[in-house]
Amino acid sequence: MTANIVGWAHTPFGKLDTETVESLVVKVATDALADAGVSAGEVDEILLGHFNAGFSPQDFTAALVLQADPELRFKPATRVENACATGSAAVHHGVRAIASGAARIVLVVGVEQMTRTPGPEIGRNLLRASYLPEDGDTVGGFAGIFGKIAQAYFQKYGDASDALAMIAAKNHKNGVANPYAQLRKDFGYDFCRSESEKNPFVAGPLKRTDCSLVSDGAAALVLMDADMAKSARKAISIRGTGHAQDFLPMSRRNILEFEGCTVAWQRALAKAGVALSDLSFVETHDCFTIAELIEYEAMGLTPRGQGARAIKEGWTQKDGKLPINPSGGLKAKGHPIGATGVSMHVMSAMQLAGEAPDGMQIRGAKLAGIFNMGGTAVANYVSILEPVR
């Protein structure tokens, strides 16, 4: 059975001082069920995407979703984690539950609260998603890791600083129209390209505008099997999925190729029976601008080493042949780890239902692609979404 997204909810992303992991979970779970027109008692299974890794003192969080409604008591509830791809891992597990016939209605929630953690601890927590024997002492945390990747890319293919600045500027411009985005400011290319007091180098060739934001936030969606979804007010089909897990040590692979990303895209497109050129837009994992650049190549938009062409020729702009990150991406929207993948699915479903905010909506969007990545292209998830109505 095909899983359909029939309702969703999304908090603003940012520094949410008055919220807790529990309050964020309860808010989006309640709102997603209401949006879907589904009662808590009808839910067959609950999946919570929550990375944690030291960000929140409350661990063992799956049962927090039950706080949203007493009727959720005794429902199967499981916490899912796969680094920065945690949210999509939860969504894909929900899709499998429906495909197997084990559930007809699944509630998926993604959440993270990161901003209450001191800066040095944030870096240490995030590095837990790396291979510690090799990368655990990297200066600058994950920014340091991706700074090294950017340096290696520049050494092999030439300085791509102009392209990275264009990607940052594109995503910040797109984020202005997203009311859920943490940073709604159009910085422009010149600011993103230039080193300054407000935009210093962070790691290697990466500046502050090349790095995604530390965020709090949550998102949720309701999945329903295709037969039941015929009576739903709206339905977005998850037409194909792909998941490819790669080696954790970067030393065991060519880190400039994001091969797991390529495999996940190939699997999802094959299952959906479509080509990359059929997609109306893509939400991709721009944890750092160098990641988005390499993802252009890994998804097959350009040959290896030529990703800069896609941004420089305007292909990935909102009015280009394949708009990428019309939501502003992680770069502008923010990156609360466990919520990110669920957010990508919600943002894409909004587009396909014609419910995206003014200025963010891609006209006539008919087919969406989502790529969510955990670690350095270790956990790779792709979803292909299509509106049923």
Short mmCIF file of the C-alpha atoms (twelve columns), coordinates in Angstrom:
data_MODEL
# 
_entry.id   MODEL 
# 
loop_
_atom_site.group_PDB 
_atom_site.id 
_atom_site.type_symbol 
_atom_site.label_atom_id 
_atom_site.label_alt_id 
_atom_site.label_comp_id 
_atom_site.label_asym_id 
_atom_site.label_seq_id 
_atom_site.Cartn_x 
_atom_site.Cartn_y 
_atom_site.Cartn_z 
_atom_site.pdbx_PDB_model_num 
ATOM 1   C CA . MET A 1   0.000   0.000  0.000   1 
ATOM 2   C CA . THR A 2   1.193   3.509  -0.805  1 
ATOM 3   C CA . ALA A 3   1.517   5.910  2.104   1 
ATOM 4   C CA . ASN A 4   -0.092  9.313  1.725   1 
ATOM 5   C CA . ILE A 5   0.634   12.436 3.755   1 
ATOM 6   C CA . VAL A 6   -2.787  13.757 4.775   1 
ATOM 7   C CA . GLY A 7   -1.919  16.379 7.397   1 
ATOM 8   C CA . TRP A 8   1.023   18.245 8.862   1 
ATOM 9   C CA . ALA A 9   2.250   20.834 11.326  1 
ATOM 10  C CA . HIS A 10  5.419   22.882 11.753  1 
ATOM 11  C CA . THR A 11  6.713   25.235 14.433  1 
ATOM 12  C CA . PRO A 12  8.934   28.187 13.609  1 
ATOM 13  C CA . PHE A 13  12.603  27.199 13.809  1 
ATOM 14  C CA . GLY A 14  14.993  29.259 15.912  1 
ATOM 15  C CA . LYS A 15  15.875  30.016 19.511  1 
ATOM 16  C CA . LEU A 16  12.683  28.990 21.305  1 
ATOM 17  C CA . ASP A 17  13.441  29.824 24.936  1 
ATOM 18  C CA . THR A 18  9.911   29.232 26.226  1 
ATOM 19  C CA . GLU A 19  9.630   25.743 24.697  1 
ATOM 20  C CA . THR A 20  10.839  22.288 25.740  1 
ATOM 21  C CA . VAL A 21  11.220  19.103 23.749  1 
ATOM 22  C CA . GLU A 22  7.939   17.956 25.284  1 
ATOM 23  C CA . SER A 23  5.999   21.132 24.501  1 
ATOM 24  C CA . LEU A 24  7.263   21.161 20.903  1 
ATOM 25  C CA . VAL A 25  6.288   17.508 20.413  1 
ATOM 26  C CA . VAL A 26  2.822   18.020 21.900  1 
ATOM 27  C CA . LYS A 27  2.186   21.125 19.808  1 
ATOM 28  C CA . VAL A 28  2.980   19.633 16.402  1 
ATOM 29  C CA . ALA A 29  1.394   16.243 17.161  1 
ATOM 30  C CA . THR A 30  -1.851  17.929 18.162  1 
ATOM 31  C CA . ASP A 31  -1.849  20.280 15.180  1 
ATOM 32  C CA . ALA A 32  -0.949  17.598 12.618  1 
ATOM 33  C CA . LEU A 33  -3.803  15.340 13.750  1 
ATOM 34  C CA . ALA A 34  -6.200  18.272 13.573  1 
ATOM 35  C CA . ASP A 35  -4.950  19.222 10.100  1 
ATOM 36  C CA . ALA A 36  -5.474  15.635 8.928   1 
ATOM 37  C CA . GLY A 37  -8.926  15.398 10.488  1 
ATOM 38  C CA . VAL A 38  -7.791  12.306 12.366  1 
ATOM 39  C CA . SER A 39  -8.546  11.571 16.016  1 
ATOM 40  C CA . ALA A 40  -5.767  10.341 18.294  1 
ATOM 41  C CA . GLY A 41  -7.686  7.114  18.808  1 
ATOM 42  C CA . GLU A 42  -7.420  6.285  15.099  1 
ATOM 43  C CA . VAL A 43  -3.601  6.326  15.098  1 
ATOM 44  C CA . ASP A 44  -2.048  2.873  14.755  1 
ATOM 45  C CA . GLU A 45  1.600   3.736  15.308  1 
ATOM 46  C CA . ILE A 46  3.793   6.645  16.442  1 
ATOM 47  C CA . LEU A 47  7.346   7.386  15.332  1 
ATOM 48  C CA . LEU A 48  9.472   10.126 16.888  1 
ATOM 49  C CA . GLY A 49  12.632  11.415 15.239  1 
ATOM 50  C CA . HIS A 50  14.925  12.792 17.967  1 
ATOM 51  C CA . PHE A 51  18.726  12.855 17.704  1 
ATOM 52  C CA . ASN A 52  19.485  14.278 21.186  1 
ATOM 53  C CA . ALA A 53  23.160  13.184 21.667  1 
ATOM 54  C CA . GLY A 54  23.333  15.347 24.784  1 
ATOM 55  C CA . PHE A 55  21.259  18.334 23.660  1 
ATOM 56  C CA . SER A 56  18.362  17.454 25.956  1 
ATOM 57  C CA . PRO A 57  18.522  15.999 29.484  1 
ATOM 58  C CA . GLN A 58  15.300  14.082 28.797  1 
ATOM 59  C CA . ASP A 59  16.165  10.922 26.924  1 
ATOM 60  C CA . PHE A 60  13.780  8.014  26.144  1 
ATOM 61  C CA . THR A 61  11.419  10.472 24.455  1 
ATOM 62  C CA . ALA A 62  9.119   8.338  22.286  1 
ATOM 63  C CA . ALA A 63  6.382   8.315  24.928  1 
ATOM 64  C CA . LEU A 64  6.330   12.119 25.072  1 
ATOM 65  C CA . VAL A 65  4.106   12.076 21.988  1 
ATOM 66  C CA . LEU A 66  1.407   10.458 24.154  1 
ATOM 67  C CA . GLN A 67  1.232   13.715 26.127  1 
ATOM 68  C CA . ALA A 68  -0.632  15.218 23.168  1 
ATOM 69  C CA . ASP A 69  -3.802  13.209 23.804  1 
ATOM 70  C CA . PRO A 70  -4.862  10.512 26.312  1 
ATOM 71  C CA . GLU A 71  -6.170  8.420  23.411  1 
ATOM 72  C CA . LEU A 72  -2.569  7.867  22.284  1 
ATOM 73  C CA . ARG A 73  -1.935  5.784  25.405  1 
ATOM 74  C CA . PHE A 74  -0.875  2.203  24.629  1 
ATOM 75  C CA . LYS A 75  -0.209  2.976  20.944  1 
ATOM 76  C CA . PRO A 76  3.116   1.561  19.714  1 
ATOM 77  C CA . ALA A 77  5.630   4.421  19.885  1 
ATOM 78  C CA . THR A 78  9.276   4.255  18.863  1 
ATOM 79  C CA . ARG A 79  12.089  6.788  18.780  1 
ATOM 80  C CA . VAL A 80  14.142  6.689  15.562  1 
ATOM 81  C CA . GLU A 81  17.676  8.077  15.179  1 
ATOM 82  C CA . ASN A 82  20.057  8.253  12.231  1 
ATOM 83  C CA . ALA A 83  22.095  11.422 12.828  1 
ATOM 84  C CA . CYS A 84  20.965  14.436 10.772  1 
ATOM 85  C CA . ALA A 85  18.709  12.155 8.702   1 
ATOM 86  C CA . THR A 86  16.731  11.180 11.816  1 
ATOM 87  C CA . GLY A 87  13.523  12.868 10.635  1 
ATOM 88  C CA . SER A 88  13.472  11.130 7.257   1 
ATOM 89  C CA . ALA A 89  14.334  7.827  8.934   1 
ATOM 90  C CA . ALA A 90  11.167  8.220  11.019  1 
ATOM 91  C CA . VAL A 91  9.105   9.045  7.923   1 
ATOM 92  C CA . HIS A 92  10.470  6.060  6.011   1 
ATOM 93  C CA . HIS A 93  9.726   3.719  8.921   1 
ATOM 94  C CA . GLY A 94  6.166   5.017  8.866   1 
ATOM 95  C CA . VAL A 95  5.949   4.343  5.132   1 
ATOM 96  C CA . ARG A 96  7.135   0.777  5.734   1 
ATOM 97  C CA . ALA A 97  4.580   0.216  8.487   1 
ATOM 98  C CA . ILE A 98  1.810   1.152  6.061   1 
ATOM 99  C CA . ALA A 99  3.308   -0.802 3.142   1 
ATOM 100 C CA . SER A 100 3.475   -3.937 5.312   1 
ATOM 101 C CA . GLY A 101 -0.133  -3.591 6.399   1 
ATOM 102 C CA . ALA A 102 0.920   -3.270 10.051  1 
ATOM 103 C CA . ALA A 103 -0.649  0.189  10.255  1 
ATOM 104 C CA . ARG A 104 -3.137  2.290  8.347   1 
ATOM 105 C CA . ILE A 105 -2.511  5.603  10.114  1 
ATOM 106 C CA . VAL A 106 0.922   6.642  11.409  1 
ATOM 107 C CA . LEU A 107 1.835   9.799  13.297  1 
ATOM 108 C CA . VAL A 108 5.423   10.949 12.635  1 
ATOM 109 C CA . VAL A 109 7.039   13.680 14.725  1 
ATOM 110 C CA . GLY A 110 10.527  15.185 14.518  1 
ATOM 111 C CA . VAL A 111 12.017  17.416 17.207  1 
ATOM 112 C CA . GLU A 112 15.225  18.931 18.536  1 
ATOM 113 C CA . GLN A 113 16.150  21.594 21.043  1 
ATOM 114 C CA . MET A 114 19.756  22.704 20.585  1 
ATOM 115 C CA . THR A 115 20.078  26.367 21.571  1 
ATOM 116 C CA . ARG A 116 20.122  25.812 25.334  1 
ATOM 117 C CA . THR A 117 23.431  23.963 24.960  1 
ATOM 118 C CA . PRO A 118 26.660  25.994 25.295  1 
ATOM 119 C CA . GLY A 119 28.601  26.479 22.055  1 
ATOM 120 C CA . PRO A 120 31.541  24.136 22.737  1 
ATOM 121 C CA . GLU A 121 29.144  21.355 23.774  1 
ATOM 122 C CA . ILE A 122 27.135  21.808 20.570  1 
ATOM 123 C CA . GLY A 123 30.252  21.004 18.557  1 
ATOM 124 C CA . ARG A 124 31.027  17.954 20.677  1 
ATOM 125 C CA . ASN A 125 27.450  16.676 20.484  1 
ATOM 126 C CA . LEU A 126 27.354  16.976 16.704  1 
ATOM 127 C CA . LEU A 127 30.717  15.237 16.334  1 
ATOM 128 C CA . ARG A 128 29.086  12.145 17.809  1 
ATOM 129 C CA . ALA A 129 27.649  11.713 14.309  1 
ATOM 130 C CA . SER A 130 31.190  11.344 12.938  1 
ATOM 131 C CA . TYR A 131 33.662  8.435  13.194  1 
ATOM 132 C CA . LEU A 132 35.271  9.375  16.488  1 
ATOM 133 C CA . PRO A 133 38.535  7.398  16.119  1 
ATOM 134 C CA . GLU A 134 39.375  9.496  13.041  1 
ATOM 135 C CA . ASP A 135 37.394  12.741 13.401  1 
ATOM 136 C CA . GLY A 136 36.572  13.100 17.078  1 
ATOM 137 C CA . ASP A 137 39.195  15.797 17.664  1 
ATOM 138 C CA . THR A 138 38.399  17.890 14.583  1 
ATOM 139 C CA . VAL A 139 38.729  21.592 15.372  1 
ATOM 140 C CA . GLY A 140 35.451  23.371 14.653  1 
ATOM 141 C CA . GLY A 141 33.335  20.214 14.904  1 
ATOM 142 C CA . PHE A 142 31.315  19.355 11.796  1 
ATOM 143 C CA . ALA A 143 32.157  22.719 10.275  1 
ATOM 144 C CA . GLY A 144 35.782  21.625 10.506  1 
ATOM 145 C CA . ILE A 145 34.975  18.328 8.782   1 
ATOM 146 C CA . PHE A 146 33.099  20.002 5.930   1 
ATOM 147 C CA . GLY A 147 35.802  22.674 5.754   1 
ATOM 148 C CA . LYS A 148 38.269  19.883 4.980   1 
ATOM 149 C CA . ILE A 149 35.879  18.483 2.369   1 
ATOM 150 C CA . ALA A 150 35.626  21.929 0.753   1 
ATOM 151 C CA . GLN A 151 39.423  22.264 0.708   1 
ATOM 152 C CA . ALA A 152 39.779  18.854 -0.934  1 
ATOM 153 C CA . TYR A 153 37.097  19.751 -3.492  1 
ATOM 154 C CA . PHE A 154 38.869  23.022 -4.339  1 
ATOM 155 C CA . GLN A 155 42.189  21.214 -4.724  1 
ATOM 156 C CA . LYS A 156 40.695  18.719 -7.170  1 
ATOM 157 C CA . TYR A 157 38.259  20.872 -9.143  1 
ATOM 158 C CA . GLY A 158 39.347  24.461 -8.529  1 
ATOM 159 C CA . ASP A 159 38.193  27.233 -6.199  1 
ATOM 160 C CA . ALA A 160 34.385  27.090 -5.932  1 
ATOM 161 C CA . SER A 161 34.022  30.005 -3.495  1 
ATOM 162 C CA . ASP A 162 31.863  31.967 -5.961  1 
ATOM 163 C CA . ALA A 163 29.469  29.032 -6.325  1 
ATOM 164 C CA . LEU A 164 29.238  28.491 -2.559  1 
ATOM 165 C CA . ALA A 165 28.401  32.162 -2.035  1 
ATOM 166 C CA . MET A 166 25.730  31.957 -4.745  1 
ATOM 167 C CA . ILE A 167 24.187  28.918 -3.032  1 
ATOM 168 C CA . ALA A 168 24.147  30.726 0.315   1 
ATOM 169 C CA . ALA A 169 22.617  33.850 -1.253  1 
ATOM 170 C CA . LYS A 170 19.961  31.782 -3.062  1 
ATOM 171 C CA . ASN A 171 18.869  29.958 0.051   1 
ATOM 172 C CA . HIS A 172 18.790  33.076 2.214   1 
ATOM 173 C CA . LYS A 173 16.716  34.867 -0.435  1 
ATOM 174 C CA . ASN A 174 14.291  31.925 -0.573  1 
ATOM 175 C CA . GLY A 175 14.046  31.846 3.218   1 
ATOM 176 C CA . VAL A 176 12.603  35.362 3.342   1 
ATOM 177 C CA . ALA A 177 9.243   34.000 2.162   1 
ATOM 178 C CA . ASN A 178 9.208   31.125 4.659   1 
ATOM 179 C CA . PRO A 179 7.449   32.120 7.898   1 
ATOM 180 C CA . TYR A 180 8.928   29.072 9.660   1 
ATOM 181 C CA . ALA A 181 12.534  29.989 8.817   1 
ATOM 182 C CA . GLN A 182 14.950  30.997 11.536  1 
ATOM 183 C CA . LEU A 183 16.754  33.612 9.440   1 
ATOM 184 C CA . ARG A 184 14.530  35.561 7.030   1 
ATOM 185 C CA . LYS A 185 17.043  37.959 5.511   1 
ATOM 186 C CA . ASP A 186 18.294  38.344 1.945   1 
ATOM 187 C CA . PHE A 187 22.034  38.862 2.469   1 
ATOM 188 C CA . GLY A 188 22.891  39.009 -1.225  1 
ATOM 189 C CA . TYR A 189 25.834  37.509 -3.065  1 
ATOM 190 C CA . ASP A 190 28.416  40.167 -2.176  1 
ATOM 191 C CA . PHE A 191 27.938  39.720 1.583   1 
ATOM 192 C CA . CYS A 192 28.063  35.910 1.317   1 
ATOM 193 C CA . ARG A 193 31.170  36.023 -0.898  1 
ATOM 194 C CA . SER A 194 33.207  38.438 1.224   1 
ATOM 195 C CA . GLU A 195 34.955  37.841 4.502   1 
ATOM 196 C CA . SER A 196 33.901  40.421 7.079   1 
ATOM 197 C CA . GLU A 197 33.462  40.907 10.782  1 
ATOM 198 C CA . LYS A 198 29.896  39.658 10.417  1 
ATOM 199 C CA . ASN A 199 30.846  36.877 8.017   1 
ATOM 200 C CA . PRO A 200 34.194  35.485 9.168   1 
ATOM 201 C CA . PHE A 201 35.854  32.292 8.021   1 
ATOM 202 C CA . VAL A 202 34.727  29.407 10.236  1 
ATOM 203 C CA . ALA A 203 36.655  26.417 8.887   1 
ATOM 204 C CA . GLY A 204 38.842  26.169 5.803   1 
ATOM 205 C CA . PRO A 205 37.184  28.124 2.984   1 
ATOM 206 C CA . LEU A 206 33.777  28.049 4.702   1 
ATOM 207 C CA . LYS A 207 32.440  31.306 6.126   1 
ATOM 208 C CA . ARG A 208 29.558  31.798 8.520   1 
ATOM 209 C CA . THR A 209 27.120  32.123 5.606   1 
ATOM 210 C CA . ASP A 210 28.224  28.673 4.407   1 
ATOM 211 C CA . CYS A 211 27.005  26.984 7.608   1 
ATOM 212 C CA . SER A 212 23.486  25.995 8.691   1 
ATOM 213 C CA . LEU A 213 21.993  27.286 11.916  1 
ATOM 214 C CA . VAL A 214 21.772  25.795 15.393  1 
ATOM 215 C CA . SER A 215 18.034  25.596 16.009  1 
ATOM 216 C CA . ASP A 216 15.083  24.489 18.100  1 
ATOM 217 C CA . GLY A 217 11.911  23.271 16.432  1 
ATOM 218 C CA . ALA A 218 9.538   20.479 15.538  1 
ATOM 219 C CA . ALA A 219 7.451   19.216 12.637  1 
ATOM 220 C CA . ALA A 220 4.901   16.423 12.306  1 
ATOM 221 C CA . LEU A 221 2.883   14.673 9.645   1 
ATOM 222 C CA . VAL A 222 0.170   12.054 9.439   1 
ATOM 223 C CA . LEU A 223 0.583   9.119  7.053   1 
ATOM 224 C CA . MET A 224 -2.429  7.151  5.842   1 
ATOM 225 C CA . ASP A 225 -2.784  4.201  3.515   1 
ATOM 226 C CA . ALA A 226 -4.037  4.961  0.021   1 
ATOM 227 C CA . ASP A 227 -7.515  3.471  0.480   1 
ATOM 228 C CA . MET A 228 -8.290  5.483  3.594   1 
ATOM 229 C CA . ALA A 229 -6.719  8.600  2.069   1 
ATOM 230 C CA . LYS A 230 -9.398  8.629  -0.635  1 
ATOM 231 C CA . SER A 231 -11.688 10.316 1.869   1 
ATOM 232 C CA . ALA A 232 -9.030  12.700 3.230   1 
ATOM 233 C CA . ARG A 233 -9.281  16.433 2.553   1 
ATOM 234 C CA . LYS A 234 -5.822  16.385 0.955   1 
ATOM 235 C CA . ALA A 235 -3.398  13.638 0.064   1 
ATOM 236 C CA . ILE A 236 0.244   13.692 -1.030  1 
ATOM 237 C CA . SER A 237 1.535   10.307 -2.152  1 
ATOM 238 C CA . ILE A 238 5.027   9.158  -1.201  1 
ATOM 239 C CA . ARG A 239 5.590   7.631  -4.607  1 
ATOM 240 C CA . GLY A 240 9.109   6.307  -4.040  1 
ATOM 241 C CA . THR A 241 11.766  6.113  -1.347  1 
ATOM 242 C CA . GLY A 242 15.445  5.218  -1.230  1 
ATOM 243 C CA . HIS A 243 17.801  4.703  1.706   1 
ATOM 244 C CA . ALA A 244 21.512  3.937  1.373   1 
ATOM 245 C CA . GLN A 245 23.789  3.665  4.415   1 
ATOM 246 C CA . ASP A 246 27.502  4.109  3.736   1 
ATOM 247 C CA . PHE A 247 30.650  3.462  5.777   1 
ATOM 248 C CA . LEU A 248 31.022  5.750  8.787   1 
ATOM 249 C CA . PRO A 249 34.789  6.386  8.360   1 
ATOM 250 C CA . MET A 250 35.452  8.853  5.555   1 
ATOM 251 C CA . SER A 251 38.760  7.076  4.976   1 
ATOM 252 C CA . ARG A 252 36.858  4.118  3.486   1 
ATOM 253 C CA . ARG A 253 35.282  6.108  0.644   1 
ATOM 254 C CA . ASN A 254 35.760  8.995  -1.768  1 
ATOM 255 C CA . ILE A 255 34.281  11.784 0.304   1 
ATOM 256 C CA . LEU A 256 33.971  14.112 -2.703  1 
ATOM 257 C CA . GLU A 257 31.450  11.849 -4.407  1 
ATOM 258 C CA . PHE A 258 28.669  11.308 -1.832  1 
ATOM 259 C CA . GLU A 259 28.118  7.872  -3.352  1 
ATOM 260 C CA . GLY A 260 25.396  6.951  -0.843  1 
ATOM 261 C CA . CYS A 261 23.461  10.008 -1.974  1 
ATOM 262 C CA . THR A 262 23.709  8.824  -5.584  1 
ATOM 263 C CA . VAL A 263 22.497  5.329  -4.691  1 
ATOM 264 C CA . ALA A 264 19.562  6.644  -2.634  1 
ATOM 265 C CA . TRP A 265 18.472  8.913  -5.499  1 
ATOM 266 C CA . GLN A 266 18.747  6.068  -8.009  1 
ATOM 267 C CA . ARG A 267 16.657  3.760  -5.821  1 
ATOM 268 C CA . ALA A 268 13.932  6.315  -5.123  1 
ATOM 269 C CA . LEU A 269 13.628  7.495  -8.739  1 
ATOM 270 C CA . ALA A 270 13.473  3.884  -9.956  1 
ATOM 271 C CA . LYS A 271 10.740  3.016  -7.441  1 
ATOM 272 C CA . ALA A 272 8.780   6.094  -8.427  1 
ATOM 273 C CA . GLY A 273 9.280   5.400  -12.124 1 
ATOM 274 C CA . VAL A 274 10.459  8.938  -12.857 1 
ATOM 275 C CA . ALA A 275 13.633  10.789 -13.815 1 
ATOM 276 C CA . LEU A 276 15.343  13.678 -12.071 1 
ATOM 277 C CA . SER A 277 14.243  15.923 -14.948 1 
ATOM 278 C CA . ASP A 278 10.587  15.172 -14.097 1 
ATOM 279 C CA . LEU A 279 10.848  16.834 -10.686 1 
ATOM 280 C CA . SER A 280 9.315   20.261 -10.073 1 
ATOM 281 C CA . PHE A 281 11.701  21.071 -7.210  1 
ATOM 282 C CA . VAL A 282 14.022  19.494 -4.637  1 
ATOM 283 C CA . GLU A 283 14.560  20.061 -0.934  1 
ATOM 284 C CA . THR A 284 18.143  18.971 -0.288  1 
ATOM 285 C CA . HIS A 285 20.401  18.781 2.761   1 
ATOM 286 C CA . ASP A 286 22.464  21.985 2.724   1 
ATOM 287 C CA . CYS A 287 24.014  21.634 6.176   1 
ATOM 288 C CA . PHE A 288 26.930  23.445 4.523   1 
ATOM 289 C CA . THR A 289 26.997  25.051 1.084   1 
ATOM 290 C CA . ILE A 290 29.682  22.612 -0.071  1 
ATOM 291 C CA . ALA A 291 27.226  19.795 0.697   1 
ATOM 292 C CA . GLU A 292 24.574  21.272 -1.605  1 
ATOM 293 C CA . LEU A 293 27.186  21.735 -4.340  1 
ATOM 294 C CA . ILE A 294 28.340  18.104 -4.155  1 
ATOM 295 C CA . GLU A 295 24.703  16.948 -3.956  1 
ATOM 296 C CA . TYR A 296 24.029  18.576 -7.352  1 
ATOM 297 C CA . GLU A 297 26.592  16.167 -8.739  1 
ATOM 298 C CA . ALA A 298 25.538  13.157 -6.675  1 
ATOM 299 C CA . MET A 299 21.888  13.434 -7.705  1 
ATOM 300 C CA . GLY A 300 22.933  13.566 -11.367 1 
ATOM 301 C CA . LEU A 301 22.155  17.212 -12.099 1 
ATOM 302 C CA . THR A 302 25.725  17.761 -13.346 1 
ATOM 303 C CA . PRO A 303 28.806  15.575 -13.882 1 
ATOM 304 C CA . ARG A 304 31.346  15.253 -11.054 1 
ATOM 305 C CA . GLY A 305 33.268  18.449 -10.447 1 
ATOM 306 C CA . GLN A 306 30.798  20.599 -12.396 1 
ATOM 307 C CA . GLY A 307 28.235  21.380 -9.697  1 
ATOM 308 C CA . ALA A 308 29.086  25.087 -9.866  1 
ATOM 309 C CA . ARG A 309 27.511  25.203 -13.316 1 
ATOM 310 C CA . ALA A 310 24.053  24.467 -11.875 1 
ATOM 311 C CA . ILE A 311 24.085  27.492 -9.583  1 
ATOM 312 C CA . LYS A 312 26.004  29.837 -11.884 1 
ATOM 313 C CA . GLU A 313 23.630  29.202 -14.793 1 
ATOM 314 C CA . GLY A 314 20.571  29.636 -12.583 1 
ATOM 315 C CA . TRP A 315 19.268  26.065 -12.818 1 
ATOM 316 C CA . THR A 316 18.600  25.792 -9.085  1 
ATOM 317 C CA . GLN A 317 17.002  29.201 -8.541  1 
ATOM 318 C CA . LYS A 318 13.291  29.320 -7.737  1 
ATOM 319 C CA . ASP A 319 12.548  30.084 -11.412 1 
ATOM 320 C CA . GLY A 320 15.207  27.696 -12.770 1 
ATOM 321 C CA . LYS A 321 14.779  24.316 -14.423 1 
ATOM 322 C CA . LEU A 322 15.119  22.509 -11.060 1 
ATOM 323 C CA . PRO A 323 14.507  24.817 -8.068  1 
ATOM 324 C CA . ILE A 324 16.489  23.605 -5.067  1 
ATOM 325 C CA . ASN A 325 15.539  24.531 -1.500  1 
ATOM 326 C CA . PRO A 326 12.661  26.929 -2.198  1 
ATOM 327 C CA . SER A 327 12.062  26.812 1.574   1 
ATOM 328 C CA . GLY A 328 15.479  28.378 2.201   1 
ATOM 329 C CA . GLY A 329 16.910  24.995 3.139   1 
ATOM 330 C CA . LEU A 330 18.758  24.279 6.348   1 
ATOM 331 C CA . LYS A 331 20.860  27.340 5.573   1 
ATOM 332 C CA . ALA A 332 18.036  29.821 6.223   1 
ATOM 333 C CA . LYS A 333 15.314  27.675 7.777   1 
ATOM 334 C CA . GLY A 334 17.552  26.218 10.494  1 
ATOM 335 C CA . HIS A 335 18.619  22.680 11.326  1 
ATOM 336 C CA . PRO A 336 17.069  21.213 14.499  1 
ATOM 337 C CA . ILE A 337 18.519  17.775 13.832  1 
ATOM 338 C CA . GLY A 338 15.605  15.419 14.541  1 
ATOM 339 C CA . ALA A 339 13.042  17.759 12.999  1 
ATOM 340 C CA . THR A 340 14.863  18.479 9.736   1 
ATOM 341 C CA . GLY A 341 13.779  15.468 7.664   1 
ATOM 342 C CA . VAL A 342 10.152  15.728 8.778   1 
ATOM 343 C CA . SER A 343 10.265  19.454 7.982   1 
ATOM 344 C CA . MET A 344 11.515  18.698 4.459   1 
ATOM 345 C CA . HIS A 345 8.537   16.415 3.893   1 
ATOM 346 C CA . VAL A 346 6.108   18.964 5.318   1 
ATOM 347 C CA . MET A 347 7.532   21.802 3.208   1 
ATOM 348 C CA . SER A 348 7.345   19.643 0.080   1 
ATOM 349 C CA . ALA A 349 3.793   18.511 0.846   1 
ATOM 350 C CA . MET A 350 2.772   22.147 1.301   1 
ATOM 351 C CA . GLN A 351 4.160   22.956 -2.141  1 
ATOM 352 C CA . LEU A 352 2.355   20.065 -3.810  1 
ATOM 353 C CA . ALA A 353 -0.923  20.891 -2.077  1 
ATOM 354 C CA . GLY A 354 -0.642  24.524 -3.162  1 
ATOM 355 C CA . GLU A 355 -0.463  25.564 0.494   1 
ATOM 356 C CA . ALA A 356 3.056   26.992 0.589   1 
ATOM 357 C CA . PRO A 357 3.309   30.588 1.832   1 
ATOM 358 C CA . ASP A 358 3.113   33.436 -0.673  1 
ATOM 359 C CA . GLY A 359 6.446   33.929 -2.375  1 
ATOM 360 C CA . MET A 360 7.600   30.414 -1.569  1 
ATOM 361 C CA . GLN A 361 5.112   28.509 -3.726  1 
ATOM 362 C CA . ILE A 362 6.481   26.879 -6.885  1 
ATOM 363 C CA . ARG A 363 3.769   27.368 -9.483  1 
ATOM 364 C CA . GLY A 364 2.300   24.160 -10.850 1 
ATOM 365 C CA . ALA A 365 4.482   21.916 -8.670  1 
ATOM 366 C CA . LYS A 366 3.640   18.308 -9.527  1 
ATOM 367 C CA . LEU A 367 6.537   16.197 -8.277  1 
ATOM 368 C CA . ALA A 368 8.977   16.790 -5.410  1 
ATOM 369 C CA . GLY A 369 12.304  15.243 -4.483  1 
ATOM 370 C CA . ILE A 370 13.750  15.265 -0.959  1 
ATOM 371 C CA . PHE A 371 17.296  14.394 0.085   1 
ATOM 372 C CA . ASN A 372 18.147  14.221 3.806   1 
ATOM 373 C CA . MET A 373 21.649  13.241 4.902   1 
ATOM 374 C CA . GLY A 374 23.092  12.016 8.195   1 
ATOM 375 C CA . GLY A 375 26.773  12.607 8.890   1 
ATOM 376 C CA . THR A 376 29.092  13.050 5.921   1 
ATOM 377 C CA . ALA A 377 26.849  11.290 3.385   1 
ATOM 378 C CA . VAL A 378 26.575  8.246  5.678   1 
ATOM 379 C CA . ALA A 379 22.796  8.004  6.143   1 
ATOM 380 C CA . ASN A 380 21.173  8.930  2.834   1 
ATOM 381 C CA . TYR A 381 17.393  9.183  2.383   1 
ATOM 382 C CA . VAL A 382 15.435  10.224 -0.695  1 
ATOM 383 C CA . SER A 383 11.675  10.575 -1.049  1 
ATOM 384 C CA . ILE A 384 9.634   11.331 -4.166  1 
ATOM 385 C CA . LEU A 385 6.288   13.015 -3.457  1 
ATOM 386 C CA . GLU A 386 3.291   13.544 -5.735  1 
ATOM 387 C CA . PRO A 387 -0.115  15.114 -5.052  1 
ATOM 388 C CA . VAL A 388 -3.123  12.840 -5.242  1 
ATOM 389 C CA . ARG A 389 -5.363  15.885 -4.773  1 
# 
